[in-house]
Tab-separated table of C-alpha atoms in Angstrom:
chain	number	residue	atom	x	y	z
A	1	UNK	CA	-6.114	0.116	50.385
A	2	UNK	CA	-5.897	2.545	47.603
A	3	UNK	CA	-8.486	3.304	45.239
A	4	UNK	CA	-7.066	2.968	41.515
A	5	UNK	CA	-8.024	5.095	38.836
A	6	UNK	CA	-10.559	3.850	36.673
A	7	UNK	CA	-9.702	2.875	33.102
A	8	UNK	CA	-10.909	2.183	29.831
A	9	UNK	CA	-11.052	-0.573	27.301
A	10	UNK	CA	-10.977	-0.627	23.647
A	11	UNK	CA	-12.610	-3.363	21.536
A	12	UNK	CA	-9.748	-4.723	19.069
A	13	UNK	CA	-12.104	-5.994	16.417
A	14	UNK	CA	-14.587	-3.054	16.068
A	15	UNK	CA	-13.261	-0.482	18.380
A	16	UNK	CA	-15.647	-0.051	20.871
A	17	UNK	CA	-14.980	1.946	24.342
A	18	UNK	CA	-15.605	0.263	27.635
A	19	UNK	CA	-14.881	2.862	30.434
A	20	UNK	CA	-15.488	1.758	33.892
A	21	UNK	CA	-16.428	4.831	34.983
A	22	UNK	CA	-20.193	5.100	32.698
A	23	UNK	CA	-20.505	1.362	32.428
A	24	UNK	CA	-22.949	0.173	30.079
A	25	UNK	CA	-26.184	0.451	31.640
A	26	UNK	CA	-27.566	-0.306	28.486
A	27	UNK	CA	-26.525	-3.865	28.775
A	28	UNK	CA	-26.803	-4.033	32.245
A	29	UNK	CA	-23.408	-2.985	33.598
A	30	UNK	CA	-23.577	-0.424	36.478
A	31	UNK	CA	-21.061	3.313	36.341
A	32	UNK	CA	-18.341	2.348	37.887
A	33	UNK	CA	-17.942	-1.477	37.071
A	34	UNK	CA	-14.402	-2.631	36.687
A	35	UNK	CA	-13.499	-4.629	34.135
A	36	UNK	CA	-12.119	-7.026	36.455
A	37	UNK	CA	-15.637	-7.391	37.678
A	38	UNK	CA	-16.989	-8.335	33.626
A	39	UNK	CA	-17.981	-12.275	33.204
A	40	UNK	CA	-15.027	-13.861	31.176
A	41	UNK	CA	-17.870	-14.965	28.275
A	42	UNK	CA	-18.746	-11.169	27.740
A	43	UNK	CA	-18.364	-10.137	24.638
A	44	UNK	CA	-18.235	-6.771	23.053
A	45	UNK	CA	-21.578	-5.571	22.314
A	46	UNK	CA	-21.422	-4.221	18.920
A	47	UNK	CA	-19.117	-7.022	17.188
A	48	UNK	CA	-19.088	-10.123	19.328
A	49	UNK	CA	-15.263	-9.932	20.130
A	50	UNK	CA	-14.407	-11.476	23.134
A	51	UNK	CA	-13.456	-9.941	26.543
A	52	UNK	CA	-10.014	-11.018	26.262
A	53	UNK	CA	-9.707	-9.836	23.233
A	54	UNK	CA	-9.883	-6.021	24.330
A	55	UNK	CA	-6.817	-3.696	24.911
A	56	UNK	CA	-6.546	-1.165	27.909
A	57	UNK	CA	-5.915	2.041	26.970
A	58	UNK	CA	-5.023	5.324	28.487
A	59	UNK	CA	-6.276	7.855	25.778
A	60	UNK	CA	-8.473	11.453	26.566
A	61	UNK	CA	-11.902	11.840	25.425
A	62	UNK	CA	-11.918	14.358	22.782
A	63	UNK	CA	-13.237	17.672	23.313
A	64	UNK	CA	-15.915	17.080	21.350
A	65	UNK	CA	-17.195	13.588	22.375
A	66	UNK	CA	-20.498	13.256	23.018
A	67	UNK	CA	-21.479	15.071	26.478
A	68	UNK	CA	-23.030	11.338	27.877
A	69	UNK	CA	-19.467	9.797	27.469
A	70	UNK	CA	-16.963	12.262	28.609
A	71	UNK	CA	-15.987	11.650	31.942
A	72	UNK	CA	-13.633	13.777	34.345
A	73	UNK	CA	-9.905	12.403	33.742
B	1	UNK	CA	5.596	-4.270	20.776
B	2	UNK	CA	9.067	-2.366	20.601
B	3	UNK	CA	11.178	-5.067	19.825
B	4	UNK	CA	12.442	-5.322	15.965
B	5	UNK	CA	11.271	-8.376	13.998
B	6	UNK	CA	11.428	-9.565	10.159
B	7	UNK	CA	7.953	-11.322	9.369
B	8	UNK	CA	8.244	-13.148	5.622
B	9	UNK	CA	5.101	-13.550	4.068
B	10	UNK	CA	4.190	-17.124	4.712
B	11	UNK	CA	4.667	-16.738	8.757
B	12	UNK	CA	1.555	-13.900	8.765
B	13	UNK	CA	-1.667	-15.205	9.601
B	14	UNK	CA	-4.293	-16.417	7.354
B	15	UNK	CA	-7.832	-16.729	7.036
B	16	UNK	CA	-10.077	-17.914	4.205
B	17	UNK	CA	-13.566	-17.897	4.335
B	18	UNK	CA	-16.680	-18.031	2.421
B	19	UNK	CA	-18.601	-14.219	2.117
B	20	UNK	CA	-21.884	-15.541	3.615
B	21	UNK	CA	-23.348	-16.009	7.078
B	22	UNK	CA	-23.479	-14.301	10.104
B	23	UNK	CA	-20.180	-12.146	9.680
B	24	UNK	CA	-21.675	-11.678	6.326
B	25	UNK	CA	-19.841	-10.451	3.658
B	26	UNK	CA	-21.564	-11.647	0.843
B	27	UNK	CA	-23.916	-8.808	-0.181
B	28	UNK	CA	-25.128	-9.400	-3.797
B	29	UNK	CA	-22.975	-11.651	-5.833
B	30	UNK	CA	-21.984	-15.262	-6.076
B	31	UNK	CA	-22.389	-17.383	-3.203
B	32	UNK	CA	-19.011	-19.224	-3.173
B	33	UNK	CA	-16.977	-15.745	-2.920
B	34	UNK	CA	-14.324	-15.847	-0.678
B	35	UNK	CA	-12.066	-13.554	1.162
B	36	UNK	CA	-8.493	-14.196	1.930
B	37	UNK	CA	-6.804	-12.450	4.509
B	38	UNK	CA	-3.251	-12.053	5.780
B	39	UNK	CA	-3.030	-10.529	8.587
B	40	UNK	CA	0.509	-9.091	9.803
B	41	UNK	CA	-0.713	-9.448	13.612
B	42	UNK	CA	-2.973	-10.920	15.399
B	43	UNK	CA	-6.549	-9.972	14.264
B	44	UNK	CA	-9.720	-12.103	14.690
B	45	UNK	CA	-9.692	-15.605	14.817
B	46	UNK	CA	-5.565	-15.461	14.163
B	47	UNK	CA	-4.083	-14.663	17.563
B	48	UNK	CA	-0.430	-16.401	17.393
B	49	UNK	CA	1.710	-13.269	16.093
B	50	UNK	CA	2.736	-9.932	17.358
B	51	UNK	CA	-0.356	-7.960	19.071
B	52	UNK	CA	0.871	-4.594	16.481
B	53	UNK	CA	3.474	-2.147	15.849
B	54	UNK	CA	3.309	0.919	17.791
B	55	UNK	CA	-0.023	2.821	17.496
B	56	UNK	CA	-0.925	0.162	14.284
B	57	UNK	CA	-3.098	-2.917	15.271
B	58	UNK	CA	-3.988	-4.603	12.298
B	59	UNK	CA	-2.351	-4.876	9.166
B	60	UNK	CA	-4.772	-7.373	6.874
B	61	UNK	CA	-3.705	-8.134	3.133
B	62	UNK	CA	-7.182	-8.662	2.273
B	63	UNK	CA	-8.025	-10.263	-1.504
B	64	UNK	CA	-11.605	-9.809	-1.998
B	65	UNK	CA	-13.056	-12.752	-4.745
B	66	UNK	CA	-15.892	-12.925	-7.163
B	67	UNK	CA	-18.457	-10.294	-7.572
B	68	UNK	CA	-20.149	-8.726	-4.524
B	69	UNK	CA	-17.603	-9.943	-1.876
B	70	UNK	CA	-16.344	-7.724	0.847
B	71	UNK	CA	-17.571	-6.800	4.402
B	72	UNK	CA	-21.425	-6.166	4.684
B	73	UNK	CA	-21.964	-2.217	6.979
B	74	UNK	CA	-20.865	-2.579	10.305
B	75	UNK	CA	-20.133	-0.566	13.184
B	76	UNK	CA	-16.918	0.831	13.925
B	77	UNK	CA	-15.379	3.107	16.883
B	78	UNK	CA	-12.056	4.749	17.474
B	79	UNK	CA	-10.217	3.215	14.527
B	80	UNK	CA	-8.802	5.151	11.779
B	81	UNK	CA	-8.948	2.322	8.895
B	82	UNK	CA	-7.165	3.281	6.051
B	83	UNK	CA	-7.324	1.207	3.039
B	84	UNK	CA	-5.090	1.150	-0.197
B	85	UNK	CA	-6.777	-0.580	-3.011
B	86	UNK	CA	-3.333	-2.440	-4.830
B	87	UNK	CA	-5.761	-4.471	-7.238
B	88	UNK	CA	-9.287	-4.204	-8.436
B	89	UNK	CA	-12.335	-2.113	-7.553
B	90	UNK	CA	-13.175	-1.248	-3.984
B	91	UNK	CA	-16.764	0.118	-3.438
B	92	UNK	CA	-16.685	1.895	0.248
B	93	UNK	CA	-20.054	3.619	1.506
B	94	UNK	CA	-20.174	4.954	4.906
B	95	UNK	CA	-22.404	6.775	7.782
B	96	UNK	CA	-20.565	9.847	7.205
B	97	UNK	CA	-22.195	10.156	4.021
B	98	UNK	CA	-19.701	8.639	1.251
B	99	UNK	CA	-20.371	6.507	-1.221
B	100	UNK	CA	-17.009	5.881	-3.192
B	101	UNK	CA	-15.500	4.110	-5.486
B	102	UNK	CA	-11.420	2.718	-5.421
B	103	UNK	CA	-9.259	1.468	-7.947
B	104	UNK	CA	-5.733	0.290	-8.017
B	105	UNK	CA	-3.647	3.739	-6.574
B	106	UNK	CA	-6.605	4.988	-4.618
B	107	UNK	CA	-6.901	4.890	-0.591
B	108	UNK	CA	-8.717	6.481	2.176
B	109	UNK	CA	-8.086	6.836	5.973
B	110	UNK	CA	-11.904	6.254	7.974
B	111	UNK	CA	-11.595	7.572	10.813
B	112	UNK	CA	-14.282	5.875	13.403
B	113	UNK	CA	-14.461	7.986	16.037
B	114	UNK	CA	-17.135	8.344	18.054
B	115	UNK	CA	-19.310	5.854	15.933
B	116	UNK	CA	-19.387	5.064	11.827
B	117	UNK	CA	-20.336	2.012	9.899
B	118	UNK	CA	-18.908	1.289	6.755
B	119	UNK	CA	-19.469	-1.509	3.817
B	120	UNK	CA	-16.475	-2.929	1.758
B	121	UNK	CA	-17.667	-4.432	-1.723
B	122	UNK	CA	-15.917	-5.765	-4.493
B	123	UNK	CA	-18.621	-5.287	-7.170
B	124	UNK	CA	-17.112	-6.292	-10.516
B	125	UNK	CA	-16.527	-9.950	-9.651
B	126	UNK	CA	-12.156	-9.513	-10.299
B	127	UNK	CA	-10.220	-10.094	-7.289
B	128	UNK	CA	-9.604	-7.145	-5.391
B	129	UNK	CA	-6.773	-6.973	-2.965
B	130	UNK	CA	-6.144	-4.355	-0.784
B	131	UNK	CA	-3.975	-3.319	2.529
B	132	UNK	CA	-6.115	-1.956	5.737
B	133	UNK	CA	-4.128	-0.221	8.706
B	134	UNK	CA	-5.953	0.062	11.201
B	135	UNK	CA	-4.271	2.751	13.944
B	136	UNK	CA	-5.046	3.798	17.545
B	137	UNK	CA	-6.258	7.561	17.489
B	138	UNK	CA	-4.560	9.840	19.914
B	139	UNK	CA	-8.148	10.914	21.593
B	140	UNK	CA	-11.705	8.730	22.179
B	141	UNK	CA	-14.560	9.822	20.112
B	142	UNK	CA	-13.566	11.686	17.661
B	143	UNK	CA	-15.633	12.925	15.065
B	144	UNK	CA	-16.159	10.349	12.191
B	145	UNK	CA	-14.121	11.170	8.815
B	146	UNK	CA	-13.542	10.005	5.426
B	147	UNK	CA	-10.698	11.518	3.788
B	148	UNK	CA	-9.680	9.928	0.630
B	149	UNK	CA	-6.451	10.246	-2.137
B	150	UNK	CA	-4.498	8.416	-4.922
B	151	UNK	CA	-1.130	7.226	-5.492
B	152	UNK	CA	0.148	7.797	-9.245
B	153	UNK	CA	2.876	5.370	-9.323
B	154	UNK	CA	4.609	6.476	-12.426
B	155	UNK	CA	4.460	9.794	-11.641
B	156	UNK	CA	6.181	9.423	-7.862
B	157	UNK	CA	8.583	6.725	-8.783
B	158	UNK	CA	11.397	6.256	-7.422
B	159	UNK	CA	11.384	8.196	-4.732
B	160	UNK	CA	9.352	7.593	-1.186
B	161	UNK	CA	6.040	9.812	-1.276
B	162	UNK	CA	3.937	10.444	1.775
B	163	UNK	CA	0.746	9.085	1.687
B	164	UNK	CA	-0.608	9.336	5.423
B	165	UNK	CA	0.794	12.227	8.007
B	166	UNK	CA	1.781	15.865	8.098
B	167	UNK	CA	3.503	16.105	4.329
B	168	UNK	CA	1.754	18.234	1.759
B	169	UNK	CA	-1.132	16.333	0.143
B	170	UNK	CA	-1.044	13.570	2.851
B	171	UNK	CA	-4.337	12.981	4.603
B	172	UNK	CA	-3.842	13.742	7.857
B	173	UNK	CA	-4.978	11.467	11.014
B	174	UNK	CA	-5.238	12.019	14.617
B	175	UNK	CA	-2.460	10.000	15.122
B	176	UNK	CA	1.769	9.971	15.285
B	177	UNK	CA	1.573	7.931	12.060
B	178	UNK	CA	2.533	7.507	8.542
B	179	UNK	CA	2.164	5.484	5.779
B	180	UNK	CA	4.257	6.371	2.205
B	181	UNK	CA	5.103	4.381	-0.475
B	182	UNK	CA	8.072	3.677	-2.808
B	183	UNK	CA	7.386	2.128	-6.204
B	184	UNK	CA	10.980	1.988	-8.105
B	185	UNK	CA	11.868	0.859	-11.780
B	186	UNK	CA	15.390	0.953	-12.028
B	187	UNK	CA	17.995	0.227	-9.559
B	188	UNK	CA	18.644	2.510	-6.489
B	189	UNK	CA	19.401	3.022	-2.608
B	190	UNK	CA	16.490	5.063	-0.761
B	191	UNK	CA	16.672	6.167	2.333
B	192	UNK	CA	13.248	6.898	4.976
B	193	UNK	CA	14.295	9.052	7.881
B	194	UNK	CA	11.360	8.861	10.833
B	195	UNK	CA	10.143	11.612	12.661
B	196	UNK	CA	12.130	10.280	15.950
B	197	UNK	CA	14.328	7.910	16.462
B	198	UNK	CA	12.276	6.960	19.061
B	199	UNK	CA	9.630	5.814	16.701
B	200	UNK	CA	9.171	2.892	14.959
B	201	UNK	CA	9.461	1.776	11.496
B	202	UNK	CA	7.431	-1.205	9.468
B	203	UNK	CA	8.018	-1.991	6.117
B	204	UNK	CA	6.020	-3.872	3.308
B	205	UNK	CA	7.174	-5.286	0.376
B	206	UNK	CA	3.546	-4.921	-1.641
B	207	UNK	CA	5.653	-6.191	-5.019
B	208	UNK	CA	9.255	-6.623	-5.968
B	209	UNK	CA	11.987	-7.930	-3.428
B	210	UNK	CA	14.071	-4.903	-1.416
B	211	UNK	CA	17.203	-5.184	1.583
B	212	UNK	CA	16.318	-3.620	3.557
B	213	UNK	CA	19.033	-2.192	6.477
B	214	UNK	CA	20.207	-4.848	4.745
B	215	UNK	CA	17.603	-7.801	5.896
B	216	UNK	CA	16.621	-9.368	2.303
B	217	UNK	CA	13.018	-9.231	1.852
B	218	UNK	CA	10.864	-10.497	-0.750
B	219	UNK	CA	7.051	-10.168	-1.983
B	220	UNK	CA	4.743	-9.529	1.280
B	221	UNK	CA	7.806	-10.031	3.534
B	222	UNK	CA	7.460	-7.123	6.092
B	223	UNK	CA	10.046	-6.139	8.763
B	224	UNK	CA	9.457	-3.993	11.521
B	225	UNK	CA	11.968	-1.480	12.858
B	226	UNK	CA	13.205	0.604	16.192
B	227	UNK	CA	15.480	3.075	17.241
B	228	UNK	CA	16.488	3.883	14.137
B	229	UNK	CA	17.556	6.999	12.783
B	230	UNK	CA	17.454	5.959	9.234
B	231	UNK	CA	16.288	2.956	7.760
B	232	UNK	CA	18.443	1.904	4.269
B	233	UNK	CA	16.268	0.224	1.280
B	234	UNK	CA	18.053	-0.663	-1.234
B	235	UNK	CA	16.103	-1.378	-4.767
B	236	UNK	CA	17.751	-3.613	-7.673
B	237	UNK	CA	16.919	-3.546	-11.456
B	238	UNK	CA	13.734	-5.252	-11.222
B	239	UNK	CA	10.606	-2.837	-10.081
B	240	UNK	CA	9.588	-3.062	-6.367
B	241	UNK	CA	6.883	-1.465	-4.621
B	242	UNK	CA	7.159	-1.090	-0.871
B	243	UNK	CA	4.452	0.649	1.912
B	244	UNK	CA	6.480	1.838	4.499
B	245	UNK	CA	4.981	2.764	8.016
B	246	UNK	CA	5.816	4.987	11.095
B	247	UNK	CA	4.657	5.080	14.344
B	248	UNK	CA	5.217	6.861	17.587
B	249	UNK	CA	6.139	3.832	20.018
């Protein structure tokens, strides 16, 4: 079994970012939680957009990004 | 997302909703104020169309009808939100620290980056028609920024004028994307040369009619083109107003 790289997903309703590496501990999602393991009825915590309207993005963090959000690629 | 297409005005997504309620756009005006939104690409309740164009995800042709109509303050991340005021007046408030009033010809680029809120309002009550473009950034969680510009349709007539991109006077954004505009008052052939033939060019007719690479486009029609070394816009005697968006694949 190969370990797939952790991925990032962007909300198409507002731009909210879900990073598998970081999870959303403040919303009960532990760091390392795969997108596929988040329930289908989960919605964007900022704008309520449903999970299926997120898009996977392969974008780096800005150098200036808040330290807590940065994670080695 | 990289095949060419023609999208007629009537084929766009259509949403018409009261400027009230939870997704509130009603702030302080008439309770029967409404937002009319035509979407070129999938957005919100409209999901029957294309996902986007290159780095562009949202192209909304919106009308705020009624005093106080618009979008109450709400949060964004990452997207570079550009607004182009076609008619009426737009009051824009954001958490970068701007309270701005924009009228016909004015435009802004609000990069939400690591997080920012904004409010979009039509205060006077005459219909405000605004084009909203949401562009993906090339990096996540950039510092939020706001910049505004003005397009002078008279002084800039009969030439393609860059509004967003790397040209002098254009607003810079953190993406390989450009927005230009062409307003004519005489017949002519205008060539748009993309930075690279690998880029896509999305042509949207604000007013009038034009032929784009020989495809006739009427008011609010649009077309998306890929793999072109040049895009030829043929304008007739009647005035025409066109927005041109270019994006990396």
